Amino acid sequence: MKGMEMTQELTELKELCEITYGVSDSNNHISNFSFVVLEKVLSEKKDLMQQYGITDCELYVLLLLVGFHADAIQTVSENAKNFTEKCRFYLNSLLSKTPQTKSEELYRQEELYRIDLKRMKYYQENGIPYTHPCYLTTSTEDYDNKDCKFIITPLKNGKTKGHDVFVIYNHGEQCPYPENQVEFELGAKFMIDKIEGTTIYMQEIE
């Protein structure tokens, strides 16, 4: 990238991205978008990255996650498997360095068509733990802007798998309503306490 000195690891990750998704002149294309943003935020996040030991590859993957290309990390497809696995490696590393959340309640807004409410009710009625199929993205804020909502109680006393990634980069931090994202590690388990209409209440158990 112009004006940005790229480490060997970041260069290899960019090349893998281009091999996987192709190259485009559009700044919205995955091969450009987060690298353009990365170039802008690296300098302003330099001290913070040093404080938490965050690498440029880890920051890049966080930008993918909180930006417009989360599916590159959340969804494993055969043609993108190598890139996704590499991104998950860096995201797991970032989460291990990011503070565990101390929030007492977290929120996730979701489109109803993406949620299998029947299955959720079955889990609730039979006491079956729910494991999100990928990284569970939540927020400290209840924006109440979609037709289905999760209200989540994280584990306390340093046992939660939820991490305050917004302290590293807060998507929309220049806007009146930043997202304040809290990301749960892969494999986090939750018990569904109750379902009221399209609002699902659950607590982290593992």
PDB file of C-alpha atoms in Angstrom:
ATOM      1  CA  MET A   1       0.000   0.000   0.000  1.00  0.00           C
ATOM      2  CA  LYS A   2       1.186   3.527  -0.743  1.00  0.00           C
ATOM      3  CA  GLY A   3       2.747   5.152   2.299  1.00  0.00           C
ATOM      4  CA  MET A   4       2.465   1.997   4.432  1.00  0.00           C
ATOM      5  CA  GLU A   5       5.402  -0.248   5.119  1.00  0.00           C
ATOM      6  CA  MET A   6       4.054  -3.787   5.146  1.00  0.00           C
ATOM      7  CA  THR A   7       5.582  -6.587   7.182  1.00  0.00           C
ATOM      8  CA  GLN A   8       6.298  -9.901   5.475  1.00  0.00           C
ATOM      9  CA  GLU A   9       3.336 -11.493   7.267  1.00  0.00           C
ATOM     10  CA  LEU A  10       0.947  -8.779   6.126  1.00  0.00           C
ATOM     11  CA  THR A  11       2.285  -8.965   2.576  1.00  0.00           C
ATOM     12  CA  GLU A  12       1.664 -12.724   2.533  1.00  0.00           C
ATOM     13  CA  LEU A  13      -1.840 -12.263   3.951  1.00  0.00           C
ATOM     14  CA  LYS A  14      -2.667  -9.664   1.294  1.00  0.00           C
ATOM     15  CA  GLU A  15      -1.368 -11.972  -1.434  1.00  0.00           C
ATOM     16  CA  LEU A  16      -3.475 -14.837  -0.062  1.00  0.00           C
ATOM     17  CA  CYS A  17      -6.514 -12.535  -0.040  1.00  0.00           C
ATOM     18  CA  GLU A  18      -5.922 -11.608  -3.675  1.00  0.00           C
ATOM     19  CA  ILE A  19      -5.442 -15.244  -4.679  1.00  0.00           C
ATOM     20  CA  THR A  20      -8.699 -16.134  -2.927  1.00  0.00           C
ATOM     21  CA  TYR A  21     -10.933 -13.226  -3.942  1.00  0.00           C
ATOM     22  CA  GLY A  22      -9.179 -11.723  -6.937  1.00  0.00           C
ATOM     23  CA  VAL A  23      -8.084  -8.126  -7.390  1.00  0.00           C
ATOM     24  CA  SER A  24     -10.312  -5.129  -7.979  1.00  0.00           C
ATOM     25  CA  ASP A  25      -9.811  -1.378  -8.255  1.00  0.00           C
ATOM     26  CA  SER A  26     -12.868  -0.811  -6.064  1.00  0.00           C
ATOM     27  CA  ASN A  27     -12.041   0.301  -2.530  1.00  0.00           C
ATOM     28  CA  ASN A  28     -15.041  -1.720  -1.319  1.00  0.00           C
ATOM     29  CA  HIS A  29     -13.580  -4.973  -2.642  1.00  0.00           C
ATOM     30  CA  ILE A  30     -12.157  -7.236   0.057  1.00  0.00           C
ATOM     31  CA  SER A  31      -8.691  -7.131  -1.510  1.00  0.00           C
ATOM     32  CA  ASN A  32      -8.601  -3.354  -0.930  1.00  0.00           C
ATOM     33  CA  PHE A  33     -11.132  -2.294   1.695  1.00  0.00           C
ATOM     34  CA  SER A  34      -9.503  -3.256   4.976  1.00  0.00           C
ATOM     35  CA  PHE A  35      -6.013  -2.490   3.704  1.00  0.00           C
ATOM     36  CA  VAL A  36      -7.138   1.040   2.827  1.00  0.00           C
ATOM     37  CA  VAL A  37      -8.654   1.403   6.314  1.00  0.00           C
ATOM     38  CA  LEU A  38      -5.580  -0.210   7.884  1.00  0.00           C
ATOM     39  CA  GLU A  39      -3.325   2.358   6.257  1.00  0.00           C
ATOM     40  CA  LYS A  40      -5.432   5.125   7.798  1.00  0.00           C
ATOM     41  CA  VAL A  41      -5.654   3.727  11.337  1.00  0.00           C
ATOM     42  CA  LEU A  42      -2.186   2.210  11.846  1.00  0.00           C
ATOM     43  CA  SER A  43      -0.587   5.501  12.799  1.00  0.00           C
ATOM     44  CA  GLU A  44      -3.343   6.560  15.202  1.00  0.00           C
ATOM     45  CA  LYS A  45      -3.428   3.107  16.836  1.00  0.00           C
ATOM     46  CA  LYS A  46       0.332   2.704  17.091  1.00  0.00           C
ATOM     47  CA  ASP A  47       0.563   3.323  20.850  1.00  0.00           C
ATOM     48  CA  LEU A  48      -2.473   1.164  21.539  1.00  0.00           C
ATOM     49  CA  MET A  49      -1.051  -1.671  19.448  1.00  0.00           C
ATOM     50  CA  GLN A  50       2.197  -1.504  21.395  1.00  0.00           C
ATOM     51  CA  GLN A  51       0.300  -1.473  24.678  1.00  0.00           C
ATOM     52  CA  TYR A  52      -1.570  -4.677  23.869  1.00  0.00           C
ATOM     53  CA  GLY A  53       1.047  -6.271  21.619  1.00  0.00           C
ATOM     54  CA  ILE A  54      -1.238  -6.209  18.571  1.00  0.00           C
ATOM     55  CA  THR A  55       0.361  -6.901  15.171  1.00  0.00           C
ATOM     56  CA  ASP A  56      -0.616  -5.343  11.857  1.00  0.00           C
ATOM     57  CA  CYS A  57      -2.082  -8.681  10.680  1.00  0.00           C
ATOM     58  CA  GLU A  58      -4.228  -8.910  13.809  1.00  0.00           C
ATOM     59  CA  LEU A  59      -5.489  -5.355  13.354  1.00  0.00           C
ATOM     60  CA  TYR A  60      -6.216  -6.060   9.683  1.00  0.00           C
ATOM     61  CA  VAL A  61      -8.337  -9.108  10.567  1.00  0.00           C
ATOM     62  CA  LEU A  62     -10.195  -7.089  13.211  1.00  0.00           C
ATOM     63  CA  LEU A  63     -11.002  -4.499  10.540  1.00  0.00           C
ATOM     64  CA  LEU A  64     -12.368  -7.289   8.339  1.00  0.00           C
ATOM     65  CA  LEU A  65     -14.507  -8.554  11.215  1.00  0.00           C
ATOM     66  CA  VAL A  66     -16.033  -5.251  12.315  1.00  0.00           C
ATOM     67  CA  GLY A  67     -16.236  -3.835   8.799  1.00  0.00           C
ATOM     68  CA  PHE A  68     -18.047  -5.144   5.767  1.00  0.00           C
ATOM     69  CA  HIS A  69     -16.234  -8.425   5.171  1.00  0.00           C
ATOM     70  CA  ALA A  70     -16.913 -10.437   8.330  1.00  0.00           C
ATOM     71  CA  ASP A  71     -18.096 -13.410   6.243  1.00  0.00           C
ATOM     72  CA  ALA A  72     -14.484 -13.962   5.167  1.00  0.00           C
ATOM     73  CA  ILE A  73     -13.824 -14.985   8.781  1.00  0.00           C
ATOM     74  CA  GLN A  74     -17.207 -16.236   9.950  1.00  0.00           C
ATOM     75  CA  THR A  75     -17.985 -18.547   7.020  1.00  0.00           C
ATOM     76  CA  VAL A  76     -15.654 -21.340   5.914  1.00  0.00           C
ATOM     77  CA  SER A  77     -16.073 -22.109   2.218  1.00  0.00           C
ATOM     78  CA  GLU A  78     -13.909 -24.536   0.279  1.00  0.00           C
ATOM     79  CA  ASN A  79     -12.489 -21.917  -2.094  1.00  0.00           C
ATOM     80  CA  ALA A  80     -11.618 -19.534   0.766  1.00  0.00           C
ATOM     81  CA  LYS A  81     -10.594 -22.092   3.391  1.00  0.00           C
ATOM     82  CA  ASN A  82      -6.882 -21.174   3.525  1.00  0.00           C
ATOM     83  CA  PHE A  83      -7.561 -17.456   3.847  1.00  0.00           C
ATOM     84  CA  THR A  84     -10.262 -17.973   6.470  1.00  0.00           C
ATOM     85  CA  GLU A  85      -8.064 -20.268   8.550  1.00  0.00           C
ATOM     86  CA  LYS A  86      -5.219 -17.744   8.454  1.00  0.00           C
ATOM     87  CA  CYS A  87      -7.596 -14.942   9.480  1.00  0.00           C
ATOM     88  CA  ARG A  88      -8.927 -17.017  12.350  1.00  0.00           C
ATOM     89  CA  PHE A  89      -5.376 -17.692  13.513  1.00  0.00           C
ATOM     90  CA  TYR A  90      -4.752 -13.956  13.769  1.00  0.00           C
ATOM     91  CA  LEU A  91      -8.156 -13.212  15.301  1.00  0.00           C
ATOM     92  CA  ASN A  92      -7.675 -15.881  17.981  1.00  0.00           C
ATOM     93  CA  SER A  93      -4.312 -14.313  18.775  1.00  0.00           C
ATOM     94  CA  LEU A  94      -5.848 -10.835  18.986  1.00  0.00           C
ATOM     95  CA  LEU A  95      -8.630 -12.016  21.300  1.00  0.00           C
ATOM     96  CA  SER A  96      -6.069 -13.595  23.636  1.00  0.00           C
ATOM     97  CA  LYS A  97      -4.496 -10.130  24.047  1.00  0.00           C
ATOM     98  CA  THR A  98      -7.730  -8.138  24.317  1.00  0.00           C
ATOM     99  CA  PRO A  99      -9.367  -7.448  27.711  1.00  0.00           C
ATOM    100  CA  GLN A 100     -12.170  -9.758  28.787  1.00  0.00           C
ATOM    101  CA  THR A 101     -15.430  -7.892  28.988  1.00  0.00           C
ATOM    102  CA  LYS A 102     -16.720  -6.777  32.360  1.00  0.00           C
ATOM    103  CA  SER A 103     -20.123  -5.854  30.949  1.00  0.00           C
ATOM    104  CA  GLU A 104     -23.032  -7.366  32.832  1.00  0.00           C
ATOM    105  CA  GLU A 105     -25.266  -7.485  29.766  1.00  0.00           C
ATOM    106  CA  LEU A 106     -24.544  -7.625  26.045  1.00  0.00           C
ATOM    107  CA  TYR A 107     -26.765  -7.338  22.985  1.00  0.00           C
ATOM    108  CA  ARG A 108     -26.893  -8.739  19.502  1.00  0.00           C
ATOM    109  CA  GLN A 109     -29.324  -7.549  16.849  1.00  0.00           C
ATOM    110  CA  GLU A 110     -30.192 -10.006  14.092  1.00  0.00           C
ATOM    111  CA  GLU A 111     -32.507 -10.380  11.130  1.00  0.00           C
ATOM    112  CA  LEU A 112     -35.255 -12.867  11.982  1.00  0.00           C
ATOM    113  CA  TYR A 113     -34.793 -14.888   8.797  1.00  0.00           C
ATOM    114  CA  ARG A 114     -31.293 -15.804   9.998  1.00  0.00           C
ATOM    115  CA  ILE A 115     -32.558 -17.284  13.275  1.00  0.00           C
ATOM    116  CA  ASP A 116     -34.128 -20.706  13.727  1.00  0.00           C
ATOM    117  CA  LEU A 117     -36.462 -19.806  16.592  1.00  0.00           C
ATOM    118  CA  LYS A 118     -37.942 -23.318  16.637  1.00  0.00           C
ATOM    119  CA  ARG A 119     -34.509 -24.785  17.285  1.00  0.00           C
ATOM    120  CA  MET A 120     -33.776 -22.132  19.908  1.00  0.00           C
ATOM    121  CA  LYS A 121     -37.005 -23.010  21.736  1.00  0.00           C
ATOM    122  CA  TYR A 122     -36.103 -26.696  21.573  1.00  0.00           C
ATOM    123  CA  TYR A 123     -32.728 -25.936  23.183  1.00  0.00           C
ATOM    124  CA  GLN A 124     -34.396 -23.875  25.874  1.00  0.00           C
ATOM    125  CA  GLU A 125     -37.087 -26.430  26.703  1.00  0.00           C
ATOM    126  CA  ASN A 126     -34.586 -29.299  26.854  1.00  0.00           C
ATOM    127  CA  GLY A 127     -31.751 -27.510  28.623  1.00  0.00           C
ATOM    128  CA  ILE A 128     -29.367 -27.930  25.686  1.00  0.00           C
ATOM    129  CA  PRO A 129     -26.439 -25.478  25.572  1.00  0.00           C
ATOM    130  CA  TYR A 130     -26.245 -23.284  22.493  1.00  0.00           C
ATOM    131  CA  THR A 131     -22.913 -22.903  20.712  1.00  0.00           C
ATOM    132  CA  HIS A 132     -22.733 -20.212  18.068  1.00  0.00           C
ATOM    133  CA  PRO A 133     -21.391 -21.644  14.784  1.00  0.00           C
ATOM    134  CA  CYS A 134     -18.703 -18.947  14.519  1.00  0.00           C
ATOM    135  CA  TYR A 135     -17.463 -15.952  16.499  1.00  0.00           C
ATOM    136  CA  LEU A 136     -20.400 -14.359  18.306  1.00  0.00           C
ATOM    137  CA  THR A 137     -20.353 -10.602  17.796  1.00  0.00           C
ATOM    138  CA  THR A 138     -22.233  -8.541  20.402  1.00  0.00           C
ATOM    139  CA  SER A 139     -22.331  -4.964  21.648  1.00  0.00           C
ATOM    140  CA  THR A 140     -22.452  -3.187  24.977  1.00  0.00           C
ATOM    141  CA  GLU A 141     -25.255  -1.072  23.476  1.00  0.00           C
ATOM    142  CA  ASP A 142     -28.858  -2.074  22.766  1.00  0.00           C
ATOM    143  CA  TYR A 143     -29.555  -0.334  19.471  1.00  0.00           C
ATOM    144  CA  ASP A 144     -32.806  -2.276  18.999  1.00  0.00           C
ATOM    145  CA  ASN A 145     -32.590  -1.827  15.221  1.00  0.00           C
ATOM    146  CA  LYS A 146     -33.506  -5.284  13.897  1.00  0.00           C
ATOM    147  CA  ASP A 147     -36.423  -7.663  14.321  1.00  0.00           C
ATOM    148  CA  CYS A 148     -34.635 -10.230  16.521  1.00  0.00           C
ATOM    149  CA  LYS A 149     -32.492  -9.562  19.572  1.00  0.00           C
ATOM    150  CA  PHE A 150     -30.201 -11.539  21.861  1.00  0.00           C
ATOM    151  CA  ILE A 151     -29.695 -10.333  25.434  1.00  0.00           C
ATOM    152  CA  ILE A 152     -26.633 -12.084  26.836  1.00  0.00           C
ATOM    153  CA  THR A 153     -25.232 -12.327  30.365  1.00  0.00           C
ATOM    154  CA  PRO A 154     -21.480 -13.058  30.225  1.00  0.00           C
ATOM    155  CA  LEU A 155     -19.625 -15.099  32.822  1.00  0.00           C
ATOM    156  CA  LYS A 156     -17.991 -13.075  35.578  1.00  0.00           C
ATOM    157  CA  ASN A 157     -14.716 -13.171  37.519  1.00  0.00           C
ATOM    158  CA  GLY A 158     -12.432 -13.514  34.534  1.00  0.00           C
ATOM    159  CA  LYS A 159     -14.170 -16.613  33.141  1.00  0.00           C
ATOM    160  CA  THR A 160     -15.880 -15.092  30.119  1.00  0.00           C
ATOM    161  CA  LYS A 161     -14.784 -15.757  26.542  1.00  0.00           C
ATOM    162  CA  GLY A 162     -16.086 -12.334  25.529  1.00  0.00           C
ATOM    163  CA  HIS A 163     -13.460  -9.689  24.704  1.00  0.00           C
ATOM    164  CA  ASP A 164     -13.823  -5.921  24.366  1.00  0.00           C
ATOM    165  CA  VAL A 165     -12.400  -5.589  20.852  1.00  0.00           C
ATOM    166  CA  PHE A 166     -13.743  -2.027  20.702  1.00  0.00           C
ATOM    167  CA  VAL A 167     -10.836  -0.887  22.884  1.00  0.00           C
ATOM    168  CA  ILE A 168      -8.538  -1.740  19.961  1.00  0.00           C
ATOM    169  CA  TYR A 169     -10.762  -0.477  17.153  1.00  0.00           C
ATOM    170  CA  ASN A 170     -14.324   0.699  17.569  1.00  0.00           C
ATOM    171  CA  HIS A 171     -16.234   0.599  14.284  1.00  0.00           C
ATOM    172  CA  GLY A 172     -17.991   3.940  13.885  1.00  0.00           C
ATOM    173  CA  GLU A 173     -15.941   5.539  16.657  1.00  0.00           C
ATOM    174  CA  GLN A 174     -16.118   8.866  14.816  1.00  0.00           C
ATOM    175  CA  CYS A 175     -19.923   8.633  14.678  1.00  0.00           C
ATOM    176  CA  PRO A 176     -22.489   9.497  17.375  1.00  0.00           C
ATOM    177  CA  TYR A 177     -23.255   5.797  17.887  1.00  0.00           C
ATOM    178  CA  PRO A 178     -20.129   3.601  17.784  1.00  0.00           C
ATOM    179  CA  GLU A 179     -20.756  -0.152  17.778  1.00  0.00           C
ATOM    180  CA  ASN A 180     -18.805  -1.019  20.964  1.00  0.00           C
ATOM    181  CA  GLN A 181     -18.292  -4.592  19.809  1.00  0.00           C
ATOM    182  CA  VAL A 182     -17.564  -7.466  22.170  1.00  0.00           C
ATOM    183  CA  GLU A 183     -16.403 -10.639  20.469  1.00  0.00           C
ATOM    184  CA  PHE A 184     -16.773 -14.138  21.905  1.00  0.00           C
ATOM    185  CA  GLU A 185     -14.173 -16.782  21.193  1.00  0.00           C
ATOM    186  CA  LEU A 186     -15.043 -19.780  19.057  1.00  0.00           C
ATOM    187  CA  GLY A 187     -16.704 -22.494  21.110  1.00  0.00           C
ATOM    188  CA  ALA A 188     -18.309 -20.250  23.731  1.00  0.00           C
ATOM    189  CA  LYS A 189     -21.429 -21.955  25.168  1.00  0.00           C
ATOM    190  CA  PHE A 190     -24.670 -20.368  26.312  1.00  0.00           C
ATOM    191  CA  MET A 191     -27.834 -21.527  28.065  1.00  0.00           C
ATOM    192  CA  ILE A 192     -31.054 -20.064  26.729  1.00  0.00           C
ATOM    193  CA  ASP A 193     -33.064 -18.848  29.725  1.00  0.00           C
ATOM    194  CA  LYS A 194     -36.201 -17.652  27.965  1.00  0.00           C
ATOM    195  CA  ILE A 195     -37.605 -16.469  24.659  1.00  0.00           C
ATOM    196  CA  GLU A 196     -40.105 -13.637  24.578  1.00  0.00           C
ATOM    197  CA  GLY A 197     -41.429 -13.095  21.083  1.00  0.00           C
ATOM    198  CA  THR A 198     -38.275 -12.574  19.042  1.00  0.00           C
ATOM    199  CA  THR A 199     -36.059 -11.650  22.005  1.00  0.00           C
ATOM    200  CA  ILE A 200     -33.741 -14.425  23.190  1.00  0.00           C
ATOM    201  CA  TYR A 201     -32.245 -14.249  26.674  1.00  0.00           C
ATOM    202  CA  MET A 202     -29.202 -16.397  27.349  1.00  0.00           C
ATOM    203  CA  GLN A 203     -26.273 -16.636  29.727  1.00  0.00           C
ATOM    204  CA  GLU A 204     -22.742 -17.739  29.012  1.00  0.00           C
ATOM    205  CA  ILE A 205     -21.897 -21.005  30.757  1.00  0.00           C
ATOM    206  CA  GLU A 206     -18.545 -21.988  29.272  1.00  0.00           C
TER     207      GLU A 206
END
